[in-house]
Amino acid sequence: MLLNCDLGESYGSWSMGLDEEVMPFIDQANIACGFHAGDPVTIHKTLELASKHNVSITAHPSYPDLVGFGRRSMKLDQMELYTAIQYQISALDGMASCQNLSISSVKPHGALYNDMMSDHSIRKTVMEAVASYCKPLTLILLSTSDSELHRREADRENLELMFEAFADRAYTDSGKLVSRKEPNAVHSHAGMLDQVKQLCEDGTVTTANKIALPLRCDTLCVHGDNMTAVEAIREIRTIISQE
């Protein structure tokens, strides 16, 4: 199981996250591409950090929503969404190439990620955009009870998938994330560590209704926007390394 984290999300004078503290403990850096966060200087510095710590690079595209940090759904037509995704991947990949680096995967951000998981047409457009990029890339999707269906969809596009679970989020019985608007949607520190241990040992999570749900987890998303979260990532790294 790999660890991934959303990084490079500062923009101008606005500072977001603790990238330098997080990077030594993760395997994949999901780097913002400029549409929800991440300016050219931030992207350059985050790529340097990833290179220093031998962390693989994931493009983290979003809807064009700087004001809303990519957390608002937007009605884009198929070509708008397709080209917006490829534009962002190309921007990060081009800057990575300038440092003799290369991106390996794509993980949509925020509302685009959620919409992709709930809307077949949006997911199809995302898959087509990633699959038709000028070099092979892996698409990161939320691991749910529909993962085999999603794999068949990806196979039709000759696209490789990586399934993701979340360390700190509560799950519904179908493997969806409990909405942040609902109580207990985000686990406590102890609950998060328990969920990571359960995923490592049993390949399951316990849902909000106390059901043990099997989940394929190729990569585990962790968040590092404060020092408490960074300490949690250290602990999660230790748990995973012991398995």
PDB file of C-alpha atoms in Angstrom:
ATOM      1  CA  MET A   1       0.000   0.000   0.000  1.00  0.00           C
ATOM      2  CA  LEU A   2       1.304   3.410  -1.015  1.00  0.00           C
ATOM      3  CA  LEU A   3       0.699   6.745   0.696  1.00  0.00           C
ATOM      4  CA  ASN A   4      -0.456   9.764  -1.307  1.00  0.00           C
ATOM      5  CA  CYS A   5      -1.048  13.363  -0.277  1.00  0.00           C
ATOM      6  CA  ASP A   6      -2.416  16.490  -1.983  1.00  0.00           C
ATOM      7  CA  LEU A   7       0.413  19.025  -2.146  1.00  0.00           C
ATOM      8  CA  GLY A   8       1.512  22.146  -3.993  1.00  0.00           C
ATOM      9  CA  GLU A   9      -1.722  23.932  -3.129  1.00  0.00           C
ATOM     10  CA  SER A  10      -0.311  27.320  -2.134  1.00  0.00           C
ATOM     11  CA  TYR A  11      -1.146  30.192  -4.447  1.00  0.00           C
ATOM     12  CA  GLY A  12       0.468  33.635  -4.504  1.00  0.00           C
ATOM     13  CA  SER A  13       0.604  34.987  -0.954  1.00  0.00           C
ATOM     14  CA  TRP A  14      -1.778  32.269   0.283  1.00  0.00           C
ATOM     15  CA  SER A  15       0.083  29.407   1.955  1.00  0.00           C
ATOM     16  CA  MET A  16      -1.545  25.973   2.169  1.00  0.00           C
ATOM     17  CA  GLY A  17      -0.214  22.757   3.664  1.00  0.00           C
ATOM     18  CA  LEU A  18       3.127  21.644   5.078  1.00  0.00           C
ATOM     19  CA  ASP A  19       4.716  20.168   1.980  1.00  0.00           C
ATOM     20  CA  GLU A  20       8.302  20.042   3.280  1.00  0.00           C
ATOM     21  CA  GLU A  21       7.249  18.214   6.429  1.00  0.00           C
ATOM     22  CA  VAL A  22       4.981  15.732   4.638  1.00  0.00           C
ATOM     23  CA  MET A  23       7.079  14.800   1.609  1.00  0.00           C
ATOM     24  CA  PRO A  24       9.601  12.513   3.415  1.00  0.00           C
ATOM     25  CA  PHE A  25       6.827  10.134   4.504  1.00  0.00           C
ATOM     26  CA  ILE A  26       4.767   9.640   1.332  1.00  0.00           C
ATOM     27  CA  ASP A  27       5.110   7.744  -1.944  1.00  0.00           C
ATOM     28  CA  GLN A  28       2.963   9.892  -4.245  1.00  0.00           C
ATOM     29  CA  ALA A  29       2.588  13.676  -4.369  1.00  0.00           C
ATOM     30  CA  ASN A  30      -0.682  14.858  -5.917  1.00  0.00           C
ATOM     31  CA  ILE A  31       0.382  18.281  -7.196  1.00  0.00           C
ATOM     32  CA  ALA A  32      -2.167  21.004  -7.968  1.00  0.00           C
ATOM     33  CA  CYS A  33      -2.036  22.147 -11.576  1.00  0.00           C
ATOM     34  CA  GLY A  34      -3.236  25.744 -11.292  1.00  0.00           C
ATOM     35  CA  PHE A  35      -7.010  25.485 -11.701  1.00  0.00           C
ATOM     36  CA  HIS A  36      -7.912  25.156  -8.009  1.00  0.00           C
ATOM     37  CA  ALA A  37      -4.534  26.026  -6.483  1.00  0.00           C
ATOM     38  CA  GLY A  38      -0.842  25.982  -7.290  1.00  0.00           C
ATOM     39  CA  ASP A  39       0.988  28.771  -9.072  1.00  0.00           C
ATOM     40  CA  PRO A  40       4.093  28.248 -11.245  1.00  0.00           C
ATOM     41  CA  VAL A  41       6.551  28.941  -8.420  1.00  0.00           C
ATOM     42  CA  THR A  42       4.712  26.601  -6.061  1.00  0.00           C
ATOM     43  CA  ILE A  43       4.594  23.876  -8.707  1.00  0.00           C
ATOM     44  CA  HIS A  44       8.335  24.254  -9.366  1.00  0.00           C
ATOM     45  CA  LYS A  45       9.217  24.038  -5.659  1.00  0.00           C
ATOM     46  CA  THR A  46       6.914  21.088  -5.044  1.00  0.00           C
ATOM     47  CA  LEU A  47       8.470  19.186  -7.937  1.00  0.00           C
ATOM     48  CA  GLU A  48      11.909  19.872  -6.465  1.00  0.00           C
ATOM     49  CA  LEU A  49      10.758  18.464  -3.128  1.00  0.00           C
ATOM     50  CA  ALA A  50       9.324  15.365  -4.779  1.00  0.00           C
ATOM     51  CA  SER A  51      12.582  14.796  -6.618  1.00  0.00           C
ATOM     52  CA  LYS A  52      14.637  15.252  -3.445  1.00  0.00           C
ATOM     53  CA  HIS A  53      12.634  12.604  -1.591  1.00  0.00           C
ATOM     54  CA  ASN A  54      12.164  10.249  -4.569  1.00  0.00           C
ATOM     55  CA  VAL A  55       8.381  10.653  -4.482  1.00  0.00           C
ATOM     56  CA  SER A  56       6.357   9.866  -7.610  1.00  0.00           C
ATOM     57  CA  ILE A  57       4.373  12.709  -9.170  1.00  0.00           C
ATOM     58  CA  THR A  58       0.630  12.701  -9.683  1.00  0.00           C
ATOM     59  CA  ALA A  59      -1.225  15.438 -11.562  1.00  0.00           C
ATOM     60  CA  HIS A  60      -4.111  16.798  -9.473  1.00  0.00           C
ATOM     61  CA  PRO A  61      -6.481  18.540 -11.939  1.00  0.00           C
ATOM     62  CA  SER A  62      -9.766  20.158 -10.998  1.00  0.00           C
ATOM     63  CA  TYR A  63     -12.623  22.211 -12.304  1.00  0.00           C
ATOM     64  CA  PRO A  64     -11.497  25.788 -13.172  1.00  0.00           C
ATOM     65  CA  ASP A  65     -12.423  27.108  -9.714  1.00  0.00           C
ATOM     66  CA  LEU A  66      -9.685  29.069  -7.953  1.00  0.00           C
ATOM     67  CA  VAL A  67     -12.173  31.018  -5.847  1.00  0.00           C
ATOM     68  CA  GLY A  68     -13.863  27.873  -4.563  1.00  0.00           C
ATOM     69  CA  PHE A  69     -10.679  25.787  -4.281  1.00  0.00           C
ATOM     70  CA  GLY A  70     -12.169  23.308  -6.735  1.00  0.00           C
ATOM     71  CA  ARG A  71     -14.818  22.245  -4.257  1.00  0.00           C
ATOM     72  CA  ARG A  72     -17.804  23.416  -6.323  1.00  0.00           C
ATOM     73  CA  SER A  73     -19.360  21.310  -9.064  1.00  0.00           C
ATOM     74  CA  MET A  74     -19.364  22.993 -12.467  1.00  0.00           C
ATOM     75  CA  LYS A  75     -21.396  22.242 -15.579  1.00  0.00           C
ATOM     76  CA  LEU A  76     -18.751  21.805 -18.276  1.00  0.00           C
ATOM     77  CA  ASP A  77     -19.571  20.172 -21.572  1.00  0.00           C
ATOM     78  CA  GLN A  78     -17.637  17.097 -22.607  1.00  0.00           C
ATOM     79  CA  MET A  79     -14.997  18.921 -24.653  1.00  0.00           C
ATOM     80  CA  GLU A  80     -14.491  21.634 -22.017  1.00  0.00           C
ATOM     81  CA  LEU A  81     -13.843  19.034 -19.325  1.00  0.00           C
ATOM     82  CA  TYR A  82     -11.705  16.820 -21.578  1.00  0.00           C
ATOM     83  CA  THR A  83      -9.428  19.690 -22.617  1.00  0.00           C
ATOM     84  CA  ALA A  84      -9.321  21.224 -19.114  1.00  0.00           C
ATOM     85  CA  ILE A  85      -7.956  17.940 -17.762  1.00  0.00           C
ATOM     86  CA  GLN A  86      -5.376  17.515 -20.512  1.00  0.00           C
ATOM     87  CA  TYR A  87      -4.334  21.175 -20.213  1.00  0.00           C
ATOM     88  CA  GLN A  88      -3.598  20.757 -16.502  1.00  0.00           C
ATOM     89  CA  ILE A  89      -1.781  17.457 -16.940  1.00  0.00           C
ATOM     90  CA  SER A  90       0.332  19.014 -19.690  1.00  0.00           C
ATOM     91  CA  ALA A  91       1.230  22.028 -17.540  1.00  0.00           C
ATOM     92  CA  LEU A  92       2.513  19.886 -14.683  1.00  0.00           C
ATOM     93  CA  ASP A  93       4.174  17.380 -16.995  1.00  0.00           C
ATOM     94  CA  GLY A  94       5.929  20.175 -18.886  1.00  0.00           C
ATOM     95  CA  MET A  95       7.281  21.753 -15.714  1.00  0.00           C
ATOM     96  CA  ALA A  96       8.343  18.324 -14.466  1.00  0.00           C
ATOM     97  CA  SER A  97      10.210  17.705 -17.725  1.00  0.00           C
ATOM     98  CA  CYS A  98      12.198  20.894 -17.149  1.00  0.00           C
ATOM     99  CA  GLN A  99      13.587  19.198 -14.019  1.00  0.00           C
ATOM    100  CA  ASN A 100      14.129  15.867 -15.797  1.00  0.00           C
ATOM    101  CA  LEU A 101      11.129  14.451 -13.959  1.00  0.00           C
ATOM    102  CA  SER A 102       7.991  12.758 -15.233  1.00  0.00           C
ATOM    103  CA  ILE A 103       4.463  12.367 -13.926  1.00  0.00           C
ATOM    104  CA  SER A 104       3.087   8.860 -13.496  1.00  0.00           C
ATOM    105  CA  SER A 105      -0.567   9.236 -12.560  1.00  0.00           C
ATOM    106  CA  VAL A 106      -3.611  11.501 -12.349  1.00  0.00           C
ATOM    107  CA  LYS A 107      -5.965  12.054  -9.432  1.00  0.00           C
ATOM    108  CA  PRO A 108      -8.814  14.535  -9.932  1.00  0.00           C
ATOM    109  CA  HIS A 109      -9.401  17.005  -7.116  1.00  0.00           C
ATOM    110  CA  GLY A 110     -12.371  17.976  -4.999  1.00  0.00           C
ATOM    111  CA  ALA A 111     -15.741  18.301  -6.714  1.00  0.00           C
ATOM    112  CA  LEU A 112     -14.402  16.792  -9.937  1.00  0.00           C
ATOM    113  CA  TYR A 113     -13.287  13.684  -8.023  1.00  0.00           C
ATOM    114  CA  ASN A 114     -16.684  13.363  -6.328  1.00  0.00           C
ATOM    115  CA  ASP A 115     -18.624  14.016  -9.535  1.00  0.00           C
ATOM    116  CA  MET A 116     -16.491  11.506 -11.418  1.00  0.00           C
ATOM    117  CA  MET A 117     -17.347   8.820  -8.896  1.00  0.00           C
ATOM    118  CA  SER A 118     -21.106   9.461  -9.036  1.00  0.00           C
ATOM    119  CA  ASP A 119     -21.663  10.362 -12.710  1.00  0.00           C
ATOM    120  CA  HIS A 120     -20.794   7.851 -15.429  1.00  0.00           C
ATOM    121  CA  SER A 121     -20.568  10.472 -18.181  1.00  0.00           C
ATOM    122  CA  ILE A 122     -18.101  12.601 -16.213  1.00  0.00           C
ATOM    123  CA  ARG A 123     -16.044   9.540 -15.293  1.00  0.00           C
ATOM    124  CA  LYS A 124     -15.977   8.480 -18.953  1.00  0.00           C
ATOM    125  CA  THR A 125     -14.699  11.913 -20.010  1.00  0.00           C
ATOM    126  CA  VAL A 126     -12.015  11.845 -17.333  1.00  0.00           C
ATOM    127  CA  MET A 127     -10.947   8.359 -18.403  1.00  0.00           C
ATOM    128  CA  GLU A 128     -10.829   9.379 -22.069  1.00  0.00           C
ATOM    129  CA  ALA A 129      -8.778  12.491 -21.303  1.00  0.00           C
ATOM    130  CA  VAL A 130      -6.205  10.552 -19.273  1.00  0.00           C
ATOM    131  CA  ALA A 131      -6.122   7.561 -21.639  1.00  0.00           C
ATOM    132  CA  SER A 132      -5.505   9.743 -24.703  1.00  0.00           C
ATOM    133  CA  TYR A 133      -2.677  11.746 -23.141  1.00  0.00           C
ATOM    134  CA  CYS A 134       0.578  11.551 -25.062  1.00  0.00           C
ATOM    135  CA  LYS A 135       2.068   8.954 -22.709  1.00  0.00           C
ATOM    136  CA  PRO A 136       0.620   6.232 -20.465  1.00  0.00           C
ATOM    137  CA  LEU A 137      -0.685   7.452 -17.106  1.00  0.00           C
ATOM    138  CA  THR A 138      -2.548   5.722 -14.285  1.00  0.00           C
ATOM    139  CA  LEU A 139      -5.852   7.143 -13.068  1.00  0.00           C
ATOM    140  CA  ILE A 140      -6.542   7.095  -9.332  1.00  0.00           C
ATOM    141  CA  LEU A 141     -10.162   6.319  -8.392  1.00  0.00           C
ATOM    142  CA  LEU A 142     -11.962   5.891  -5.099  1.00  0.00           C
ATOM    143  CA  SER A 143     -12.185   2.221  -4.155  1.00  0.00           C
ATOM    144  CA  THR A 144     -15.876   1.297  -3.768  1.00  0.00           C
ATOM    145  CA  SER A 145     -18.127  -1.715  -4.163  1.00  0.00           C
ATOM    146  CA  ASP A 146     -18.258  -0.757  -7.876  1.00  0.00           C
ATOM    147  CA  SER A 147     -14.511  -1.065  -8.415  1.00  0.00           C
ATOM    148  CA  GLU A 148     -14.799  -4.011 -10.803  1.00  0.00           C
ATOM    149  CA  LEU A 149     -17.263  -2.064 -12.946  1.00  0.00           C
ATOM    150  CA  HIS A 150     -14.845   0.857 -13.005  1.00  0.00           C
ATOM    151  CA  ARG A 151     -12.021  -1.453 -14.015  1.00  0.00           C
ATOM    152  CA  ARG A 152     -14.053  -2.731 -16.962  1.00  0.00           C
ATOM    153  CA  GLU A 153     -14.772   0.857 -17.996  1.00  0.00           C
ATOM    154  CA  ALA A 154     -11.052   1.620 -17.862  1.00  0.00           C
ATOM    155  CA  ASP A 155     -10.171  -1.517 -19.801  1.00  0.00           C
ATOM    156  CA  ARG A 156     -12.283  -0.243 -22.691  1.00  0.00           C
ATOM    157  CA  GLU A 157     -10.035   2.830 -22.777  1.00  0.00           C
ATOM    158  CA  ASN A 158      -6.809   0.813 -22.297  1.00  0.00           C
ATOM    159  CA  LEU A 159      -6.344   2.752 -19.076  1.00  0.00           C
ATOM    160  CA  GLU A 160      -4.647   1.499 -15.926  1.00  0.00           C
ATOM    161  CA  LEU A 161      -6.365   2.241 -12.610  1.00  0.00           C
ATOM    162  CA  MET A 162      -5.122   2.572  -9.060  1.00  0.00           C
ATOM    163  CA  PHE A 163      -7.744   2.304  -6.323  1.00  0.00           C
ATOM    164  CA  GLU A 164      -7.616   4.662  -3.386  1.00  0.00           C
ATOM    165  CA  ALA A 165      -8.900   4.609   0.173  1.00  0.00           C
ATOM    166  CA  PHE A 166      -8.921   7.422   2.716  1.00  0.00           C
ATOM    167  CA  ALA A 167      -7.288   7.142   6.102  1.00  0.00           C
ATOM    168  CA  ASP A 168      -9.430   9.682   7.925  1.00  0.00           C
ATOM    169  CA  ARG A 169     -12.877   9.456   6.306  1.00  0.00           C
ATOM    170  CA  ALA A 170     -15.909   7.434   7.311  1.00  0.00           C
ATOM    171  CA  TYR A 171     -17.497   5.158   4.687  1.00  0.00           C
ATOM    172  CA  THR A 172     -21.023   4.269   3.664  1.00  0.00           C
ATOM    173  CA  ASP A 173     -22.018   0.630   3.093  1.00  0.00           C
ATOM    174  CA  SER A 174     -21.413   1.045  -0.668  1.00  0.00           C
ATOM    175  CA  GLY A 175     -17.891   2.327  -0.154  1.00  0.00           C
ATOM    176  CA  LYS A 176     -18.674   5.991  -0.735  1.00  0.00           C
ATOM    177  CA  LEU A 177     -17.292   8.617   1.617  1.00  0.00           C
ATOM    178  CA  VAL A 178     -19.735   9.927   4.194  1.00  0.00           C
ATOM    179  CA  SER A 179     -20.486  13.552   3.354  1.00  0.00           C
ATOM    180  CA  ARG A 180     -18.591  16.089   5.418  1.00  0.00           C
ATOM    181  CA  LYS A 181     -21.988  17.636   6.127  1.00  0.00           C
ATOM    182  CA  GLU A 182     -22.877  14.546   8.162  1.00  0.00           C
ATOM    183  CA  PRO A 183     -21.758  13.954  11.781  1.00  0.00           C
ATOM    184  CA  ASN A 184     -18.667  11.776  12.304  1.00  0.00           C
ATOM    185  CA  ALA A 185     -17.676  12.005   8.633  1.00  0.00           C
ATOM    186  CA  VAL A 186     -14.038  12.514   9.641  1.00  0.00           C
ATOM    187  CA  HIS A 187     -12.423  10.105  12.062  1.00  0.00           C
ATOM    188  CA  SER A 188     -10.643  11.083  15.228  1.00  0.00           C
ATOM    189  CA  HIS A 189      -6.891  10.511  15.386  1.00  0.00           C
ATOM    190  CA  ALA A 190      -7.385   7.127  17.055  1.00  0.00           C
ATOM    191  CA  GLY A 191     -10.181   6.170  14.658  1.00  0.00           C
ATOM    192  CA  MET A 192      -8.003   7.019  11.685  1.00  0.00           C
ATOM    193  CA  LEU A 193      -5.144   4.835  12.903  1.00  0.00           C
ATOM    194  CA  ASP A 194      -7.572   1.989  13.606  1.00  0.00           C
ATOM    195  CA  GLN A 195      -8.940   2.253  10.050  1.00  0.00           C
ATOM    196  CA  VAL A 196      -5.426   2.114   8.580  1.00  0.00           C
ATOM    197  CA  LYS A 197      -4.578  -0.957  10.669  1.00  0.00           C
ATOM    198  CA  GLN A 198      -7.801  -2.665   9.587  1.00  0.00           C
ATOM    199  CA  LEU A 199      -7.107  -1.950   5.918  1.00  0.00           C
ATOM    200  CA  CYS A 200      -3.587  -3.335   6.241  1.00  0.00           C
ATOM    201  CA  GLU A 201      -4.535  -6.437   8.205  1.00  0.00           C
ATOM    202  CA  ASP A 202      -7.964  -7.365   6.800  1.00  0.00           C
ATOM    203  CA  GLY A 203      -8.444  -5.313   3.624  1.00  0.00           C
ATOM    204  CA  THR A 204     -11.674  -3.894   5.041  1.00  0.00           C
ATOM    205  CA  VAL A 205     -13.091  -0.750   6.629  1.00  0.00           C
ATOM    206  CA  THR A 206     -15.923  -0.603   9.135  1.00  0.00           C
ATOM    207  CA  THR A 207     -18.723   1.515   7.700  1.00  0.00           C
ATOM    208  CA  ALA A 208     -20.854   4.047   9.562  1.00  0.00           C
ATOM    209  CA  ASN A 209     -23.413   1.213   9.987  1.00  0.00           C
ATOM    210  CA  LYS A 210     -20.744  -1.051  11.519  1.00  0.00           C
ATOM    211  CA  ILE A 211     -20.437  -3.329   8.480  1.00  0.00           C
ATOM    212  CA  ALA A 212     -17.004  -4.692   7.483  1.00  0.00           C
ATOM    213  CA  LEU A 213     -16.644  -3.611   3.858  1.00  0.00           C
ATOM    214  CA  PRO A 214     -13.883  -5.144   1.691  1.00  0.00           C
ATOM    215  CA  LEU A 215     -11.922  -2.465  -0.170  1.00  0.00           C
ATOM    216  CA  ARG A 216      -9.059  -2.797  -2.586  1.00  0.00           C
ATOM    217  CA  CYS A 217      -6.487  -0.220  -1.542  1.00  0.00           C
ATOM    218  CA  ASP A 218      -3.499   0.359  -3.815  1.00  0.00           C
ATOM    219  CA  THR A 219      -2.875   3.804  -2.362  1.00  0.00           C
ATOM    220  CA  LEU A 220      -4.019   5.504   0.829  1.00  0.00           C
ATOM    221  CA  CYS A 221      -4.809   9.219   0.886  1.00  0.00           C
ATOM    222  CA  VAL A 222      -3.507  11.171   3.876  1.00  0.00           C
ATOM    223  CA  HIS A 223      -3.828  14.881   4.606  1.00  0.00           C
ATOM    224  CA  GLY A 224      -0.996  17.059   5.877  1.00  0.00           C
ATOM    225  CA  ASP A 225      -2.277  20.592   6.392  1.00  0.00           C
ATOM    226  CA  ASN A 226      -1.192  20.971  10.041  1.00  0.00           C
ATOM    227  CA  MET A 227       1.450  19.575  12.384  1.00  0.00           C
ATOM    228  CA  THR A 228      -1.002  17.173  14.011  1.00  0.00           C
ATOM    229  CA  ALA A 229      -1.715  15.717  10.566  1.00  0.00           C
ATOM    230  CA  VAL A 230       2.002  15.437   9.830  1.00  0.00           C
ATOM    231  CA  GLU A 231       2.502  13.461  13.033  1.00  0.00           C
ATOM    232  CA  ALA A 232      -0.391  11.219  12.003  1.00  0.00           C
ATOM    233  CA  ILE A 233       1.285  10.585   8.638  1.00  0.00           C
ATOM    234  CA  ARG A 234       4.449   9.509  10.473  1.00  0.00           C
ATOM    235  CA  GLU A 235       2.393   7.017  12.484  1.00  0.00           C
ATOM    236  CA  ILE A 236       0.582   5.745   9.380  1.00  0.00           C
ATOM    237  CA  ARG A 237       3.910   5.286   7.602  1.00  0.00           C
ATOM    238  CA  THR A 238       5.085   3.160  10.535  1.00  0.00           C
ATOM    239  CA  ILE A 239       1.908   1.028  10.454  1.00  0.00           C
ATOM    240  CA  ILE A 240       2.206   0.379   6.720  1.00  0.00           C
ATOM    241  CA  SER A 241       5.937  -0.347   6.917  1.00  0.00           C
ATOM    242  CA  GLN A 242       5.301  -3.041   9.533  1.00  0.00           C
ATOM    243  CA  GLU A 243       2.876  -4.960   7.299  1.00  0.00           C
TER     244      GLU A 243
END
